[in-house]
Coordinates of C-alpha atoms in Angstrom, one line a residue:
M280 CA 136.5 -34.3 119.9
A281 CA 136.7 -32.5 116.4
S282 CA 139.7 -33.4 114.1
K283 CA 141.9 -30.7 112.5
D284 CA 140.2 -31.5 109.2
D285 CA 136.7 -30.9 110.6
D286 CA 138.0 -27.6 112.2
E287 CA 139.3 -26.6 108.7
V288 CA 136.0 -27.5 106.9
V289 CA 134.1 -25.4 109.3
K290 CA 136.5 -22.5 108.7
Y291 CA 136.2 -22.9 105.0
R292 CA 132.4 -22.8 105.3
V293 CA 132.5 -19.6 107.3
Y294 CA 134.8 -18.1 104.6
E295 CA 132.6 -19.4 101.8
T296 CA 129.6 -17.9 103.5
I297 CA 131.3 -14.6 103.9
W298 CA 132.3 -14.3 100.2
R299 CA 129.0 -15.5 98.9
N300 CA 127.1 -13.1 101.0
I301 CA 129.2 -10.2 100.0
D302 CA 128.6 -11.3 96.4
R303 CA 124.9 -11.5 97.1
E304 CA 124.7 -8.0 98.7
D305 CA 126.7 -6.6 95.7
N306 CA 124.1 -8.2 93.3
L307 CA 121.3 -6.8 95.2
A308 CA 122.8 -3.2 95.0
N309 CA 123.1 -3.7 91.3
Q310 CA 119.6 -4.9 90.9
R311 CA 118.2 -2.0 92.8
I312 CA 120.1 0.5 90.6
L313 CA 118.9 -1.4 87.4
R314 CA 115.2 -1.2 88.6
A315 CA 115.8 2.6 89.3
V316 CA 117.1 2.9 85.8
L317 CA 114.0 1.1 84.3
L318 CA 111.5 2.9 86.4
T319 CA 112.9 6.2 86.0
S320 CA 113.1 5.8 82.2
G321 CA 109.4 5.0 82.2
L322 CA 108.6 7.9 84.4
F323 CA 110.6 10.3 82.1
V324 CA 108.8 9.1 79.1
A325 CA 105.4 9.5 80.8
T326 CA 106.3 13.0 82.0
A327 CA 107.5 14.0 78.7
L328 CA 104.3 12.8 77.1
L329 CA 102.2 14.9 79.6
A330 CA 104.5 17.9 79.1
E331 CA 103.9 17.8 75.3
T332 CA 100.1 17.5 75.9
A333 CA 100.2 20.3 78.6
A334 CA 102.0 22.6 76.2
D335 CA 99.2 22.4 73.6
V336 CA 98.0 26.1 73.5
K337 CA 94.6 25.1 72.0
M338 CA 93.9 23.1 75.2
P339 CA 92.0 25.0 77.9
L340 CA 94.1 26.1 80.9
W341 CA 92.3 24.1 83.4
I342 CA 92.9 20.9 81.3
R343 CA 96.7 21.8 81.1
A344 CA 96.6 22.3 85.0
I345 CA 95.5 18.8 85.4
F346 CA 98.3 17.5 83.2
L347 CA 100.8 19.5 85.2
G348 CA 99.4 18.0 88.4
L349 CA 99.8 14.6 86.9
M350 CA 103.4 15.5 86.0
I351 CA 103.9 16.6 89.6
G352 CA 102.5 13.3 90.6
L353 CA 104.9 11.2 88.6
S354 CA 107.8 13.3 89.9
V355 CA 106.8 12.6 93.4
I356 CA 106.7 8.9 92.6
G357 CA 110.3 9.3 91.2
I358 CA 111.4 11.1 94.3
V359 CA 110.1 8.2 96.4
F360 CA 111.5 5.4 94.2
S361 CA 115.0 7.2 94.1
H362 CA 115.0 7.6 97.8
R363 CA 114.1 4.0 98.4
T364 CA 116.7 2.9 95.8
R365 CA 119.4 4.9 97.7
L366 CA 118.3 3.4 101.0
G367 CA 118.4 -0.2 99.4
V368 CA 122.0 0.4 98.1
H369 CA 123.0 1.8 101.5
A370 CA 121.6 -1.2 103.2
A371 CA 123.4 -3.7 100.9
Y372 CA 126.6 -2.0 101.4
A373 CA 126.2 -1.9 105.2
Q374 CA 125.5 -5.6 105.2
S375 CA 128.7 -6.2 103.1
K376 CA 130.7 -3.9 105.6
G377 CA 129.4 -6.2 108.4
L378 CA 130.6 -9.4 106.4
M379 CA 134.0 -7.7 105.8
D380 CA 134.5 -7.0 109.5
L381 CA 133.6 -10.7 110.3
Y382 CA 136.3 -11.7 107.7
A383 CA 138.8 -9.2 109.4
E384 CA 138.1 -11.0 112.8
R385 CA 138.9 -14.3 111.3
K386 CA 141.6 -13.2 108.7
S387 CA 144.5 -15.0 110.5
E388 CA 142.6 -18.3 110.3
F389 CA 141.9 -17.9 106.5
D390 CA 145.4 -16.8 105.8
A391 CA 146.8 -19.8 107.5
M392 CA 144.6 -22.0 105.2
G393 CA 146.0 -19.9 102.1
L394 CA 142.4 -18.5 101.3
P395 CA 142.6 -15.2 99.3
R396 CA 140.8 -12.1 100.4
P397 CA 137.2 -12.3 99.0
F398 CA 136.9 -8.6 98.3
G399 CA 139.0 -5.6 97.2
D400 CA 140.9 -3.3 99.4
E401 CA 139.0 -0.7 101.6
W402 CA 139.7 2.2 99.3
V403 CA 138.3 0.4 96.4
G404 CA 135.3 -0.6 98.3
A405 CA 134.7 3.0 99.4
E406 CA 134.9 4.2 95.8
G407 CA 132.6 1.6 94.7
T408 CA 130.0 2.5 97.4
R409 CA 130.3 6.2 96.4
S410 CA 129.7 5.4 92.7
A411 CA 126.7 3.5 93.5
D412 CA 125.3 6.1 95.6
V413 CA 125.7 8.8 93.0
F414 CA 123.2 7.6 90.6
P415 CA 120.2 7.6 93.0
F416 CA 121.3 10.9 94.4
I417 CA 121.4 12.4 90.9
L418 CA 117.9 11.1 90.3
L419 CA 116.7 12.7 93.5
V420 CA 118.1 16.1 92.4
I421 CA 116.4 15.7 88.9
W422 CA 113.1 14.7 90.4
Y423 CA 113.1 17.5 93.0
S424 CA 114.0 20.0 90.2
A425 CA 111.1 18.7 88.1
V426 CA 108.7 19.0 90.9
I427 CA 109.7 22.7 91.6
A428 CA 109.5 23.6 87.9
E429 CA 106.2 21.8 87.4
F430 CA 104.7 23.5 90.6
A431 CA 105.8 26.9 89.4
F432 CA 104.0 26.3 86.0
L433 CA 101.0 25.0 87.8
V434 CA 100.8 28.0 90.1
A435 CA 101.0 30.2 87.0
L436 CA 98.4 28.2 85.1
L437 CA 96.0 28.3 88.1
T438 CA 96.7 32.1 88.5
W439 CA 95.6 32.6 84.9
V440 CA 92.6 30.3 85.5
I441 CA 91.5 32.1 88.7
T442 CA 92.0 35.5 87.4
G443 CA 89.8 34.6 84.3
S444 CA 92.6 35.3 81.8
A445 CA 91.3 33.9 78.5
E446 CA 94.7 32.8 77.4
M447 CA 98.2 32.4 78.6
P448 CA 100.9 33.2 76.2
A449 CA 102.0 30.1 74.5
T450 CA 105.7 30.9 74.8
K451 CA 105.6 31.0 78.5
L452 CA 105.0 27.2 78.8
T453 CA 106.7 25.9 75.7
E454 CA 110.1 27.8 75.8

């Protein structure tokens, strides 16, 4: 037969497991957002360098079209990565929600032991989740906008190449 002390040790271990896993999931969400920031920075720099090269009016149109195609490829990578980041952040917060529900089921036991609530109130948690979700969403909007703009430029360039136009006005691409 288990003693009262053994029972309290088990309850404390459950409590400790809950708060440690909530902390782990929060750290995972933060790491996923940090990776998104780092990768997006690199993709933005690479896209800017390609855009600068594609804007060179002395370069043949078909080569400029290749650079625009590469820019579209980078933007698609940005879309995929931003989407995966958003899913990862949602997964971390869903796991935390499950742990919070487990805590709620055993709250009376933990209160009787004098253990504090291992996370903020629901409103604060919801605000934190929305805040973490905003960044990947904004990145998705930026990358989708970039793909649309780059595709429009690519169509214009290919139209000039196919119609045999010798030059495209420089101001159209560089403005």
